[in-house]
Structure formats: C-alpha cells, structure tokens
C-alpha cells in the first residue's frame, strides 16, 4: 500500500474501469455458445469515426491494409479495443482514437495484480470498476438478438467480476459492480438479489433508459428491479454514456464538444429521478452518477425546487412528489467527480454527504497518477474531516465497505 508522506486520505475511487480479459466469456459460457459468445479476434481496422457522440468502427479482413488491433466479436457486433479505453501512461497530446492490442495497453487495465500496483502509485486504496466491452450498463447484451445467450453473458460477467476481478487476489481493494439484463425487470431483480447474497452492494444501470429503447423510470416497469435494490441496499450506479448517446449538438460536432458537456445526461437523469416519485416509493433507494462531476448540481436543485413549488399542479408531479426535490436529493443522490474545483467551492449548496471522489483509471480523462495531488489542490480550503468524507468516508457508508475501506467479500477484507 502506498505510504506517501501526505495527510491526504487514501482514495476510494467510485469510478474506474476494467478492460475484460479475452477469456471472460469463453471460460464461462456453455460449450454450444462459445462460437457465438464474446471472443477476441485480431484484425485491421478499415474505418473508425467518433462524431456527434457516435462511435462507428468498421473491421477489416485479415491481410487488409490498416492498423491491427484486438476486436471483440459477438453476433453481428465488431468492437475494437482502442487507446481511449486505456490511455493512462501516455502524453495527453499523443492519445488518439486508434485500435490497439492487449500488448499495447497498460497491464493494470486487465490484470488484478498490476491494477493494485497502479492504485498504489496513485494513493488509491479501493476502486469500483465499470465494464468496457459490455458498455457501461450492459447495453451490448441488451441490444443482442439472443437474450437467452445475453442473460448467460450477463451472469458470466458478474461471476468473473465477483469471483476473479474482486476475488482473493484483490484483497478487498476492488469493489464489484455487476450488470443486469435490462430487457427484463424481473430477471434484473433476480440478478440483483443473486449478487447481493454474496455481498455486492452496487449495480450498473442506464442514466436514460428510453435512449436504449427501454421504459422510462416514470413508468412502473422498473419497479421489480427498484424494489430489489431497495430491499438489498444495492446502489444504482449510472455512468455518463450509459444511455449509449453521449451529449452532442450535431452529427459533425467534434468529440471535444461532447467531452465538454458530458455531465448533461446526468443532469437530465437526475431531474427524471427527482420528479419520478421513485424515491418516496422506495425510501431506501440510492443512486450515484459516475463521471458526471458536481458543479452543475446547485442550480438544478434550485430550479427543481422552484418548479415543484410553483408548477407541480400542472407539472404532473403533485400526486407523487410530496417533498422538495432538494430534500430527496440529499437523501438519495450522490454526485461523483475527479476534477471539479468549481463544485468543491460550492460544496455547501450540494451537501458534504452527497459527493464521492473518483480517478477514472485507465481512461483519457483520468487523473492517474496524480489523483492525490489534484485532490489536495482542489480540496485545500476544506476541513480535514470534510476531505475525509469526500475522498473515502461517503463511499464506505454508501457501498457497505469495512471501516478500513475494503469490500467485505474480497479476499483481504476478513
């Protein structure tokens, strides 16, 4: 464990990422599915664009000209590993949208022992990791044609996440984040309970389900899933982009536009939840927004309260939202940030208990290996007990970690 001479608390990052090893599904799917289940193929790229918030790669054939990378192949899907999946260790100006192989990425992206070593370098004790190939809430399996296979893939990923990625070698320092079969709320509820029974206290979900062709949270379609989360104390974790539609302004807007406004889906989603009545229907429900930053939250809470106070009659929420949205936020919602000096200067308008820290390893936005230095610079005006809560205390309470900041189900948290 890192022993830097610093009073800054050891970080619990609530938003890092794993790049799944090539064997995850091949090792766990029934034999008849291995030929069609997710598998890695090395091939050149024919074309690849990322405009207007849409990522469009086209795989070439063996022998074609073009850079060669490792591609996930699953049904009709061809999805390459890219430098944006694992950019840490590279100079910012050298990071491009390009295909890569496993050998060309930092081993901590997919190897537990190497990940812990990179966490040590970055003053990080524990980390919750979102997926890569399944996408941030399992959209890959939701969009697949064969949902019987999709369900097996979801369960296989969750077993790998709990038993291997967060298994004994992780010593309690990696915190599991399973997926659900988004196409069936009853199956989703069963998967929440299956994982809760082995100590898991978080699950990935979409920030805006209708963008995936799924029901909104204003319906009762999700109630079985939400009831399972409410009963088991499972946090609903929503990452930017978990609606498969990153914010943008036009089909030809460069990625820099979307990257600047990535918080927008979190903003829209939070208003959805605050005006849905679900927090009153499920009083133990908690939601968190990974990589959404926090500086935008005070105004939205102010505006939501005004709308609720003045317009709830014709606004369609008077019969289900009986308290000011800001009160519901304080009890149910957590904002996550890795670099937000403005939000930290306005912490009183957000709530010390509603903010979590993250490092976003190994993505291009990551503050690795200087997450401690970034935190020290941006939190220098705060009292030590406030810094402690933001950097680790709130995460320990929310995710049911031990007092030492470890996942109780991990090999080193006994």
mmCIF file of C-alpha atoms in Angstrom:
data_model
loop_
_atom_site.group_PDB
_atom_site.id
_atom_site.type_symbol
_atom_site.label_atom_id
_atom_site.label_comp_id
_atom_site.label_asym_id
_atom_site.label_seq_id
_atom_site.Cartn_x
_atom_site.Cartn_y
_atom_site.Cartn_z
ATOM 1 C CA UNK A 1 0.000 0.000 0.000
ATOM 2 C CA UNK A 2 1.164 3.499 -0.822
ATOM 3 C CA UNK A 3 2.908 5.292 2.015
ATOM 4 C CA UNK A 4 3.407 8.764 0.548
ATOM 5 C CA UNK A 5 4.166 11.390 3.155
ATOM 6 C CA UNK A 6 0.764 13.017 2.987
ATOM 7 C CA UNK A 7 -2.162 13.640 5.243
ATOM 8 C CA UNK A 8 -4.494 13.321 2.281
ATOM 9 C CA UNK A 9 -6.731 10.284 2.914
ATOM 10 C CA UNK A 10 -6.278 7.131 0.912
ATOM 11 C CA UNK A 11 -8.685 7.387 -2.003
ATOM 12 C CA UNK A 12 -11.685 5.163 -2.614
ATOM 13 C CA UNK A 13 -12.451 5.703 -6.303
ATOM 14 C CA UNK A 14 -16.083 5.085 -7.225
ATOM 15 C CA UNK A 15 -15.421 5.248 -10.961
ATOM 16 C CA UNK A 16 -12.591 3.297 -12.507
ATOM 17 C CA UNK A 17 -12.806 0.801 -15.370
ATOM 18 C CA UNK A 18 -11.763 -2.730 -16.169
ATOM 19 C CA UNK A 19 -10.845 -3.948 -19.628
ATOM 20 C CA UNK A 20 -12.115 -7.519 -19.619
ATOM 21 C CA UNK A 21 -9.546 -10.255 -20.349
ATOM 22 C CA UNK A 22 -10.183 -12.158 -23.570
ATOM 23 C CA UNK A 23 -11.199 -15.306 -21.685
ATOM 24 C CA UNK A 24 -14.078 -13.947 -19.563
ATOM 25 C CA UNK A 25 -16.914 -15.414 -21.638
ATOM 26 C CA UNK A 26 -15.036 -18.219 -23.342
ATOM 27 C CA UNK A 27 -14.227 -19.664 -19.909
ATOM 28 C CA UNK A 28 -17.777 -19.401 -18.566
ATOM 29 C CA UNK A 29 -20.315 -19.913 -21.334
ATOM 30 C CA UNK A 30 -21.705 -23.384 -22.099
ATOM 31 C CA UNK A 31 -19.783 -25.059 -24.911
ATOM 32 C CA UNK A 32 -22.528 -24.604 -27.505
ATOM 33 C CA UNK A 33 -22.341 -20.813 -27.100
ATOM 34 C CA UNK A 34 -18.598 -20.260 -27.220
ATOM 35 C CA UNK A 35 -18.535 -19.922 -31.003
ATOM 36 C CA UNK A 36 -21.098 -17.111 -30.923
ATOM 37 C CA UNK A 37 -20.394 -15.631 -27.496
ATOM 38 C CA UNK A 38 -17.957 -12.723 -26.991
ATOM 39 C CA UNK A 39 -14.454 -13.571 -28.209
ATOM 40 C CA UNK A 40 -11.336 -11.727 -29.317
ATOM 41 C CA UNK A 41 -10.161 -11.611 -32.954
ATOM 42 C CA UNK A 42 -7.051 -9.766 -34.124
ATOM 43 C CA UNK A 43 -7.764 -7.805 -37.327
ATOM 44 C CA UNK A 44 -7.062 -4.484 -39.070
ATOM 45 C CA UNK A 45 -9.369 -1.502 -38.882
ATOM 46 C CA UNK A 46 -10.994 -0.432 -42.149
ATOM 47 C CA UNK A 47 -12.626 2.739 -40.862
ATOM 48 C CA UNK A 48 -13.315 4.321 -37.487
ATOM 49 C CA UNK A 49 -15.053 7.587 -36.568
ATOM 50 C CA UNK A 50 -16.336 9.220 -33.396
ATOM 51 C CA UNK A 51 -18.520 12.190 -34.345
ATOM 52 C CA UNK A 52 -21.734 13.583 -32.954
ATOM 53 C CA UNK A 53 -21.393 11.331 -29.922
ATOM 54 C CA UNK A 54 -21.436 8.167 -32.067
ATOM 55 C CA UNK A 55 -18.577 5.642 -32.249
ATOM 56 C CA UNK A 56 -18.513 3.800 -35.592
ATOM 57 C CA UNK A 57 -15.695 1.283 -36.142
ATOM 58 C CA UNK A 58 -15.507 -0.996 -39.197
ATOM 59 C CA UNK A 59 -13.344 -4.140 -39.015
ATOM 60 C CA UNK A 60 -11.226 -5.098 -41.995
ATOM 61 C CA UNK A 61 -10.303 -8.590 -43.169
ATOM 62 C CA UNK A 62 -7.019 -10.396 -42.405
ATOM 63 C CA UNK A 63 -4.416 -9.169 -44.848
ATOM 64 C CA UNK A 64 -6.081 -5.783 -45.421
ATOM 65 C CA UNK A 65 -4.049 -2.647 -45.022
ATOM 66 C CA UNK A 66 -4.553 -0.638 -41.864
ATOM 67 C CA UNK A 67 -3.577 -0.660 -38.187
ATOM 68 C CA UNK A 68 -4.157 -4.005 -36.466
ATOM 69 C CA UNK A 69 -5.938 -4.338 -33.144
ATOM 70 C CA UNK A 70 -7.863 -6.755 -30.956
ATOM 71 C CA UNK A 71 -11.612 -6.807 -31.641
ATOM 72 C CA UNK A 72 -14.479 -8.190 -29.618
ATOM 73 C CA UNK A 73 -16.726 -10.245 -31.895
ATOM 74 C CA UNK A 74 -20.248 -11.090 -30.698
ATOM 75 C CA UNK A 75 -23.193 -11.843 -33.001
ATOM 76 C CA UNK A 76 -23.027 -9.017 -35.576
ATOM 77 C CA UNK A 77 -21.018 -6.721 -33.309
ATOM 78 C CA UNK A 78 -17.390 -5.838 -34.081
ATOM 79 C CA UNK A 79 -15.941 -3.647 -31.330
ATOM 80 C CA UNK A 80 -12.183 -2.906 -31.178
ATOM 81 C CA UNK A 81 -10.055 -2.158 -28.154
ATOM 82 C CA UNK A 82 -8.960 1.462 -28.500
ATOM 83 C CA UNK A 83 -6.422 3.781 -26.972
ATOM 84 C CA UNK A 84 -9.290 5.676 -25.329
ATOM 85 C CA UNK A 85 -10.142 2.500 -23.377
ATOM 86 C CA UNK A 86 -6.726 2.576 -21.719
ATOM 87 C CA UNK A 87 -4.904 5.870 -22.129
ATOM 88 C CA UNK A 88 -3.064 6.261 -18.817
ATOM 89 C CA UNK A 89 0.695 6.496 -19.115
ATOM 90 C CA UNK A 90 0.501 8.315 -22.446
ATOM 91 C CA UNK A 91 1.044 12.014 -23.015
ATOM 92 C CA UNK A 92 -2.309 13.763 -23.481
ATOM 93 C CA UNK A 93 -1.345 15.060 -26.906
ATOM 94 C CA UNK A 94 -0.366 11.542 -28.020
ATOM 95 C CA UNK A 95 -3.754 9.991 -27.258
ATOM 96 C CA UNK A 96 -5.676 9.248 -30.437
ATOM 97 C CA UNK A 97 -8.763 7.275 -31.397
ATOM 98 C CA UNK A 98 -6.856 4.217 -32.626
ATOM 99 C CA UNK A 99 -7.150 0.448 -32.346
ATOM 100 C CA UNK A 100 -4.750 -1.391 -30.034
ATOM 101 C CA UNK A 101 -3.951 -4.911 -28.868
ATOM 102 C CA UNK A 102 -3.782 -6.180 -25.304
ATOM 103 C CA UNK A 103 0.006 -5.986 -25.542
ATOM 104 C CA UNK A 104 -0.245 -2.268 -26.302
ATOM 105 C CA UNK A 105 -2.284 -1.358 -23.233
ATOM 106 C CA UNK A 106 -1.181 -0.829 -19.664
ATOM 107 C CA UNK A 107 -1.437 -4.234 -17.928
ATOM 108 C CA UNK A 108 -3.272 -2.685 -14.982
ATOM 109 C CA UNK A 109 -6.226 -2.287 -17.324
ATOM 110 C CA UNK A 110 -6.989 -6.013 -17.192
ATOM 111 C CA UNK A 111 -4.667 -7.662 -14.650
ATOM 112 C CA UNK A 112 -5.595 -7.542 -10.948
ATOM 113 C CA UNK A 113 -2.065 -7.557 -9.548
ATOM 114 C CA UNK A 114 -0.941 -4.826 -11.939
ATOM 115 C CA UNK A 115 -4.079 -2.821 -11.155
ATOM 116 C CA UNK A 116 -3.318 -2.862 -7.429
ATOM 117 C CA UNK A 117 0.222 -1.690 -8.178
ATOM 118 C CA UNK A 118 -1.102 1.227 -10.236
ATOM 119 C CA UNK A 119 -3.546 2.056 -7.465
ATOM 120 C CA UNK A 120 -0.629 2.190 -5.010
ATOM 121 C CA UNK A 121 1.195 4.665 -7.239
ATOM 122 C CA UNK A 122 -1.937 6.846 -7.241
ATOM 123 C CA UNK A 123 -2.674 6.861 -3.488
ATOM 124 C CA UNK A 124 -5.812 4.767 -4.139
ATOM 125 C CA UNK A 125 -6.883 2.133 -1.652
ATOM 126 C CA UNK A 126 -10.061 0.761 -3.239
ATOM 127 C CA UNK A 127 -11.906 1.117 -6.538
ATOM 128 C CA UNK A 128 -15.295 0.370 -8.099
ATOM 129 C CA UNK A 129 -14.895 -0.560 -11.774
ATOM 130 C CA UNK A 130 -17.318 -0.150 -14.677
ATOM 131 C CA UNK A 131 -17.081 -2.508 -17.692
ATOM 132 C CA UNK A 132 -15.681 -1.870 -21.166
ATOM 133 C CA UNK A 133 -16.897 -4.393 -23.757
ATOM 134 C CA UNK A 134 -20.407 -4.796 -22.213
ATOM 135 C CA UNK A 135 -20.528 -0.963 -22.154
ATOM 136 C CA UNK A 136 -21.340 0.958 -19.026
ATOM 137 C CA UNK A 137 -24.564 -0.827 -18.064
ATOM 138 C CA UNK A 138 -24.551 -3.927 -20.268
ATOM 139 C CA UNK A 139 -26.079 -2.382 -23.383
ATOM 140 C CA UNK A 140 -24.082 -4.806 -25.520
ATOM 141 C CA UNK A 141 -26.133 -7.749 -24.251
ATOM 142 C CA UNK A 142 -29.400 -5.821 -24.230
ATOM 143 C CA UNK A 143 -29.024 -4.985 -27.921
ATOM 144 C CA UNK A 144 -28.130 -8.568 -28.878
ATOM 145 C CA UNK A 145 -30.613 -10.716 -30.770
ATOM 146 C CA UNK A 146 -30.393 -13.777 -28.497
ATOM 147 C CA UNK A 147 -31.453 -12.794 -24.997
ATOM 148 C CA UNK A 148 -31.045 -16.331 -23.698
ATOM 149 C CA UNK A 149 -27.367 -16.026 -24.564
ATOM 150 C CA UNK A 150 -27.393 -12.426 -23.366
ATOM 151 C CA UNK A 151 -28.554 -13.482 -19.911
ATOM 152 C CA UNK A 152 -25.787 -16.090 -19.746
ATOM 153 C CA UNK A 153 -23.294 -13.400 -20.761
ATOM 154 C CA UNK A 154 -24.529 -11.035 -18.039
ATOM 155 C CA UNK A 155 -24.245 -13.753 -15.409
ATOM 156 C CA UNK A 156 -20.835 -14.837 -16.676
ATOM 157 C CA UNK A 157 -19.563 -11.265 -16.446
ATOM 158 C CA UNK A 158 -20.928 -10.902 -12.926
ATOM 159 C CA UNK A 159 -19.326 -14.161 -11.823
ATOM 160 C CA UNK A 160 -15.987 -13.035 -13.245
ATOM 161 C CA UNK A 161 -16.375 -9.608 -11.613
ATOM 162 C CA UNK A 162 -17.154 -11.009 -8.160
ATOM 163 C CA UNK A 163 -15.012 -14.143 -8.128
ATOM 164 C CA UNK A 164 -11.934 -13.047 -10.081
ATOM 165 C CA UNK A 165 -11.634 -9.294 -10.580
ATOM 166 C CA UNK A 166 -12.748 -8.694 -6.987
ATOM 167 C CA UNK A 167 -11.630 -12.127 -5.753
ATOM 168 C CA UNK A 168 -8.891 -13.148 -3.311
ATOM 169 C CA UNK A 169 -6.033 -11.591 -5.329
ATOM 170 C CA UNK A 170 -7.701 -8.171 -4.991
ATOM 171 C CA UNK A 171 -7.575 -8.389 -1.169
ATOM 172 C CA UNK A 172 -10.806 -6.448 -0.794
ATOM 173 C CA UNK A 173 -9.462 -3.445 -2.696
ATOM 174 C CA UNK A 174 -11.636 -3.907 -5.802
ATOM 175 C CA UNK A 175 -15.380 -3.382 -5.317
ATOM 176 C CA UNK A 176 -17.767 -5.373 -7.536
ATOM 177 C CA UNK A 177 -20.218 -3.698 -9.903
ATOM 178 C CA UNK A 178 -22.430 -6.273 -11.666
ATOM 179 C CA UNK A 179 -24.745 -5.854 -14.636
ATOM 180 C CA UNK A 180 -28.423 -6.706 -15.066
ATOM 181 C CA UNK A 181 -30.439 -7.978 -18.052
ATOM 182 C CA UNK A 182 -32.010 -4.619 -18.846
ATOM 183 C CA UNK A 183 -34.649 -6.166 -21.114
ATOM 184 C CA UNK A 184 -36.499 -7.867 -18.236
ATOM 185 C CA UNK A 185 -37.045 -6.163 -14.860
ATOM 186 C CA UNK A 186 -37.933 -9.430 -13.108
ATOM 187 C CA UNK A 187 -34.739 -11.099 -14.316
ATOM 188 C CA UNK A 188 -32.906 -7.919 -13.309
ATOM 189 C CA UNK A 189 -34.348 -8.137 -9.795
ATOM 190 C CA UNK A 190 -33.275 -11.769 -9.532
ATOM 191 C CA UNK A 191 -29.726 -10.864 -10.575
ATOM 192 C CA UNK A 192 -29.599 -8.048 -8.009
ATOM 193 C CA UNK A 193 -30.618 -10.477 -5.273
ATOM 194 C CA UNK A 194 -28.203 -13.174 -6.513
ATOM 195 C CA UNK A 195 -25.300 -10.769 -6.236
ATOM 196 C CA UNK A 196 -26.483 -9.133 -3.023
ATOM 197 C CA UNK A 197 -26.427 -12.580 -1.424
ATOM 198 C CA UNK A 198 -22.665 -12.636 -1.993
ATOM 199 C CA UNK A 199 -22.077 -9.191 -0.551
ATOM 200 C CA UNK A 200 -22.446 -6.953 -3.611
ATOM 201 C CA UNK A 201 -23.905 -3.514 -2.901
ATOM 202 C CA UNK A 202 -23.989 -1.776 -6.309
ATOM 203 C CA UNK A 203 -25.339 -2.419 -9.798
ATOM 204 C CA UNK A 204 -24.871 -0.625 -13.124
ATOM 205 C CA UNK A 205 -27.904 1.000 -14.746
ATOM 206 C CA UNK A 206 -28.657 3.402 -17.598
ATOM 207 C CA UNK A 207 -28.859 7.131 -16.970
ATOM 208 C CA UNK A 208 -31.665 7.493 -19.557
ATOM 209 C CA UNK A 209 -33.221 4.088 -20.399
ATOM 210 C CA UNK A 210 -35.502 5.403 -23.193
ATOM 211 C CA UNK A 211 -32.387 6.224 -25.219
ATOM 212 C CA UNK A 212 -31.856 2.435 -25.276
ATOM 213 C CA UNK A 213 -35.445 1.776 -26.341
ATOM 214 C CA UNK A 214 -36.393 0.845 -22.769
ATOM 215 C CA UNK A 215 -39.143 2.190 -20.479
ATOM 216 C CA UNK A 216 -38.519 5.375 -18.544
ATOM 217 C CA UNK A 217 -38.405 5.427 -14.767
ATOM 218 C CA UNK A 218 -41.684 7.362 -14.792
ATOM 219 C CA UNK A 219 -43.426 4.069 -15.567
ATOM 220 C CA UNK A 220 -43.824 1.171 -13.145
ATOM 221 C CA UNK A 221 -41.926 -1.188 -15.468
ATOM 222 C CA UNK A 222 -38.730 -0.961 -13.419
ATOM 223 C CA UNK A 223 -40.428 -1.455 -10.044
ATOM 224 C CA UNK A 224 -39.347 -5.108 -9.564
ATOM 225 C CA UNK A 225 -35.728 -4.082 -10.123
ATOM 226 C CA UNK A 226 -36.002 -0.993 -7.916
ATOM 227 C CA UNK A 227 -37.718 -2.994 -5.185
ATOM 228 C CA UNK A 228 -34.817 -5.466 -5.193
ATOM 229 C CA UNK A 229 -32.315 -2.604 -4.892
ATOM 230 C CA UNK A 230 -34.374 -1.022 -2.117
ATOM 231 C CA UNK A 231 -34.597 -4.279 -0.157
ATOM 232 C CA UNK A 232 -30.940 -5.273 -0.508
ATOM 233 C CA UNK A 233 -29.318 -1.854 -0.128
ATOM 234 C CA UNK A 234 -27.967 -2.046 -3.682
ATOM 235 C CA UNK A 235 -26.856 1.314 -5.099
ATOM 236 C CA UNK A 236 -27.940 2.145 -8.661
ATOM 237 C CA UNK A 237 -24.740 3.340 -10.365
ATOM 238 C CA UNK A 238 -25.107 5.305 -13.598
ATOM 239 C CA UNK A 239 -22.090 6.271 -15.683
ATOM 240 C CA UNK A 240 -22.069 9.011 -18.309
ATOM 241 C CA UNK A 241 -22.732 7.346 -21.644
ATOM 242 C CA UNK A 242 -24.757 4.509 -20.119
ATOM 243 C CA UNK A 243 -27.585 5.564 -22.416
ATOM 244 C CA UNK A 244 -25.374 4.914 -25.494
ATOM 245 C CA UNK A 245 -25.888 8.503 -26.529
ATOM 246 C CA UNK A 246 -23.241 10.936 -25.406
ATOM 247 C CA UNK A 247 -24.376 14.570 -25.420
ATOM 248 C CA UNK A 248 -23.582 16.435 -28.610
ATOM 249 C CA UNK A 249 -25.027 19.197 -30.743
ATOM 250 C CA UNK A 250 -24.791 17.905 -34.291
ATOM 251 C CA UNK A 251 -23.741 14.889 -36.294
ATOM 252 C CA UNK A 252 -20.476 16.589 -37.243
ATOM 253 C CA UNK A 253 -19.598 18.073 -33.854
ATOM 254 C CA UNK A 254 -16.034 17.111 -32.885
ATOM 255 C CA UNK A 255 -15.569 14.929 -29.778
ATOM 256 C CA UNK A 256 -14.367 17.991 -27.845
ATOM 257 C CA UNK A 257 -17.944 19.332 -27.827
ATOM 258 C CA UNK A 258 -19.362 16.181 -26.270
ATOM 259 C CA UNK A 259 -16.447 15.867 -23.876
ATOM 260 C CA UNK A 260 -17.160 19.356 -22.532
ATOM 261 C CA UNK A 261 -20.841 18.629 -21.873
ATOM 262 C CA UNK A 262 -20.631 15.019 -20.690
ATOM 263 C CA UNK A 263 -22.437 15.973 -17.476
ATOM 264 C CA UNK A 264 -25.642 16.776 -19.397
ATOM 265 C CA UNK A 265 -27.121 13.267 -19.386
ATOM 266 C CA UNK A 266 -26.532 13.054 -15.632
ATOM 267 C CA UNK A 267 -28.334 16.356 -15.241
ATOM 268 C CA UNK A 268 -31.329 15.182 -17.271
ATOM 269 C CA UNK A 269 -31.355 11.842 -15.488
ATOM 270 C CA UNK A 270 -31.258 13.359 -12.017
ATOM 271 C CA UNK A 271 -34.266 15.540 -12.776
ATOM 272 C CA UNK A 272 -36.064 12.429 -14.051
ATOM 273 C CA UNK A 273 -35.442 10.623 -10.763
ATOM 274 C CA UNK A 274 -36.315 13.619 -8.569
ATOM 275 C CA UNK A 275 -39.627 14.095 -10.394
ATOM 276 C CA UNK A 276 -40.477 10.375 -10.693
ATOM 277 C CA UNK A 277 -41.769 9.660 -7.194
ATOM 278 C CA UNK A 278 -39.495 6.594 -7.003
ATOM 279 C CA UNK A 279 -37.553 7.876 -4.012
ATOM 280 C CA UNK A 280 -40.755 8.092 -2.000
ATOM 281 C CA UNK A 281 -41.981 4.767 -3.324
ATOM 282 C CA UNK A 282 -38.645 3.113 -2.468
ATOM 283 C CA UNK A 283 -37.311 5.011 0.563
ATOM 284 C CA UNK A 284 -34.018 3.097 0.814
ATOM 285 C CA UNK A 285 -33.089 3.613 -2.829
ATOM 286 C CA UNK A 286 -29.757 5.323 -3.568
ATOM 287 C CA UNK A 287 -28.393 6.409 -6.958
ATOM 288 C CA UNK A 288 -24.963 7.699 -7.982
ATOM 289 C CA UNK A 289 -23.674 9.431 -11.117
ATOM 290 C CA UNK A 290 -20.197 8.327 -12.142
ATOM 291 C CA UNK A 291 -18.030 10.821 -14.024
ATOM 292 C CA UNK A 292 -20.811 13.389 -14.091
ATOM 293 C CA UNK A 293 -18.916 15.966 -11.980
ATOM 294 C CA UNK A 294 -20.796 18.116 -9.442
ATOM 295 C CA UNK A 295 -20.547 21.812 -10.294
ATOM 296 C CA UNK A 296 -23.886 21.835 -12.130
ATOM 297 C CA UNK A 297 -25.896 20.386 -9.237
ATOM 298 C CA UNK A 298 -26.700 23.527 -7.164
ATOM 299 C CA UNK A 299 -28.560 25.312 -9.936
ATOM 300 C CA UNK A 300 -30.537 22.242 -10.959
ATOM 301 C CA UNK A 301 -31.662 21.670 -7.368
ATOM 302 C CA UNK A 302 -32.670 25.316 -7.076
ATOM 303 C CA UNK A 303 -34.634 25.186 -10.313
ATOM 304 C CA UNK A 304 -36.264 21.843 -9.477
ATOM 305 C CA UNK A 305 -37.457 23.205 -6.140
ATOM 306 C CA UNK A 306 -38.955 26.272 -7.823
ATOM 307 C CA UNK A 307 -40.753 24.145 -10.411
ATOM 308 C CA UNK A 308 -42.036 21.764 -7.731
ATOM 309 C CA UNK A 309 -43.236 24.637 -5.544
ATOM 310 C CA UNK A 310 -44.859 26.736 -8.223
ATOM 311 C CA UNK A 311 -45.799 24.341 -11.021
ATOM 312 C CA UNK A 312 -46.383 20.923 -9.505
ATOM 313 C CA UNK A 313 -50.120 21.089 -10.107
ATOM 314 C CA UNK A 314 -49.980 21.363 -13.884
ATOM 315 C CA UNK A 315 -46.480 19.829 -13.960
ATOM 316 C CA UNK A 316 -47.796 16.321 -13.353
ATOM 317 C CA UNK A 317 -45.934 15.567 -10.105
ATOM 318 C CA UNK A 318 -48.221 16.783 -7.321
ATOM 319 C CA UNK A 319 -49.602 13.293 -6.696
ATOM 320 C CA UNK A 320 -46.234 11.528 -6.430
ATOM 321 C CA UNK A 321 -43.562 14.009 -5.321
ATOM 322 C CA UNK A 322 -44.566 15.261 -1.901
ATOM 323 C CA UNK A 323 -41.317 16.898 -0.800
ATOM 324 C CA UNK A 324 -38.941 19.446 -2.350
ATOM 325 C CA UNK A 325 -36.588 17.766 -4.836
ATOM 326 C CA UNK A 326 -33.560 19.139 -2.965
ATOM 327 C CA UNK A 327 -34.628 17.154 0.113
ATOM 328 C CA UNK A 328 -34.948 13.998 -1.947
ATOM 329 C CA UNK A 329 -31.525 14.650 -3.456
ATOM 330 C CA UNK A 330 -29.940 14.958 -0.013
ATOM 331 C CA UNK A 331 -31.249 11.531 0.997
ATOM 332 C CA UNK A 332 -30.916 9.562 -2.227
ATOM 333 C CA UNK A 333 -28.465 11.001 -4.785
ATOM 334 C CA UNK A 334 -24.649 11.072 -4.999
ATOM 335 C CA UNK A 335 -22.560 13.056 -7.446
ATOM 336 C CA UNK A 336 -19.112 11.764 -8.408
ATOM 337 C CA UNK A 337 -16.178 13.857 -9.618
ATOM 338 C CA UNK A 338 -12.484 13.567 -10.418
ATOM 339 C CA UNK A 339 -11.684 17.186 -11.284
ATOM 340 C CA UNK A 340 -14.188 19.871 -10.307
ATOM 341 C CA UNK A 341 -12.752 22.830 -8.423
ATOM 342 C CA UNK A 342 -15.910 24.875 -9.005
ATOM 343 C CA UNK A 343 -18.132 22.214 -7.463
ATOM 344 C CA UNK A 344 -15.887 21.969 -4.422
ATOM 345 C CA UNK A 345 -16.066 25.734 -3.937
ATOM 346 C CA UNK A 346 -19.855 25.388 -3.842
ATOM 347 C CA UNK A 347 -19.987 22.271 -1.697
ATOM 348 C CA UNK A 348 -22.398 23.826 0.788
ATOM 349 C CA UNK A 349 -25.012 24.011 -1.956
ATOM 350 C CA UNK A 350 -24.543 20.346 -2.825
ATOM 351 C CA UNK A 351 -24.016 18.617 0.504
ATOM 352 C CA UNK A 352 -20.861 17.142 2.005
ATOM 353 C CA UNK A 353 -22.584 13.771 2.329
ATOM 354 C CA UNK A 354 -23.578 13.626 -1.344
ATOM 355 C CA UNK A 355 -20.194 13.803 -3.023
ATOM 356 C CA UNK A 356 -17.801 10.983 -3.963
ATOM 357 C CA UNK A 357 -14.285 11.004 -5.447
ATOM 358 C CA UNK A 358 -13.029 9.057 -8.467
ATOM 359 C CA UNK A 359 -9.927 8.669 -10.646
ATOM 360 C CA UNK A 360 -11.361 7.276 -13.934
ATOM 361 C CA UNK A 361 -8.390 4.908 -14.459
ATOM 362 C CA UNK A 362 -7.450 3.994 -17.204
ATOM 363 C CA UNK A 363 -9.377 6.464 -19.400
ATOM 364 C CA UNK A 364 -8.028 9.576 -21.094
ATOM 365 C CA UNK A 365 -9.748 11.841 -18.546
ATOM 366 C CA UNK A 366 -8.101 10.010 -15.649
ATOM 367 C CA UNK A 367 -6.121 11.983 -13.091
ATOM 368 C CA UNK A 368 -3.793 8.965 -12.623
ATOM 369 C CA UNK A 369 -1.073 9.049 -11.330
ATOM 370 C CA UNK A 370 -1.774 12.411 -9.701
ATOM 371 C CA UNK A 371 -5.262 11.962 -8.223
ATOM 372 C CA UNK A 372 -3.913 12.767 -4.762
ATOM 373 C CA UNK A 373 -2.251 15.963 -5.988
ATOM 374 C CA UNK A 374 -5.424 17.039 -7.820
ATOM 375 C CA UNK A 375 -7.457 16.374 -4.684
ATOM 376 C CA UNK A 376 -5.050 18.276 -2.467
ATOM 377 C CA UNK A 377 -5.086 21.282 -4.796
ATOM 378 C CA UNK A 378 -8.880 21.403 -5.111
ATOM 379 C CA UNK A 379 -9.784 20.499 -1.522
ATOM 380 C CA UNK A 380 -7.151 22.584 0.255
ATOM 381 C CA UNK A 381 -9.776 25.024 1.551
ATOM 382 C CA UNK A 382 -11.851 22.281 3.199
ATOM 383 C CA UNK A 383 -11.583 20.978 6.753
ATOM 384 C CA UNK A 384 -9.820 17.607 7.113
ATOM 385 C CA UNK A 385 -12.993 15.836 8.251
ATOM 386 C CA UNK A 386 -14.811 17.077 5.116
ATOM 387 C CA UNK A 387 -11.985 15.877 2.873
ATOM 388 C CA UNK A 388 -12.080 12.503 4.625
ATOM 389 C CA UNK A 389 -15.787 12.142 3.877
ATOM 390 C CA UNK A 390 -15.454 13.097 0.228
ATOM 391 C CA UNK A 391 -12.381 11.002 -0.518
ATOM 392 C CA UNK A 392 -13.445 7.835 1.308
ATOM 393 C CA UNK A 393 -15.987 8.159 4.125
ATOM 394 C CA UNK A 394 -19.074 8.614 1.992
ATOM 395 C CA UNK A 395 -18.062 5.689 -0.242
ATOM 396 C CA UNK A 396 -17.531 3.426 2.780
ATOM 397 C CA UNK A 397 -21.028 4.187 4.023
ATOM 398 C CA UNK A 398 -22.749 4.042 0.633
ATOM 399 C CA UNK A 399 -21.119 0.840 -0.623
ATOM 400 C CA UNK A 400 -21.124 -1.076 2.653
ATOM 401 C CA UNK A 401 -17.344 -1.286 2.916
ATOM 402 C CA UNK A 402 -15.436 -2.117 6.078
ATOM 403 C CA UNK A 403 -14.222 0.695 8.313
ATOM 404 C CA UNK A 404 -10.833 0.186 6.660
ATOM 405 C CA UNK A 405 -12.335 0.854 3.228
ATOM 406 C CA UNK A 406 -12.310 -2.700 1.864
ATOM 407 C CA UNK A 407 -15.020 -4.787 0.224
ATOM 408 C CA UNK A 408 -16.100 -7.348 2.847
ATOM 409 C CA UNK A 409 -16.497 -10.078 0.237
ATOM 410 C CA UNK A 410 -12.930 -9.709 -1.004
ATOM 411 C CA UNK A 411 -10.082 -11.963 -0.046
ATOM 412 C CA UNK A 412 -8.296 -9.461 2.169
ATOM 413 C CA UNK A 413 -11.248 -7.929 3.985
ATOM 414 C CA UNK A 414 -11.725 -10.585 6.639
#
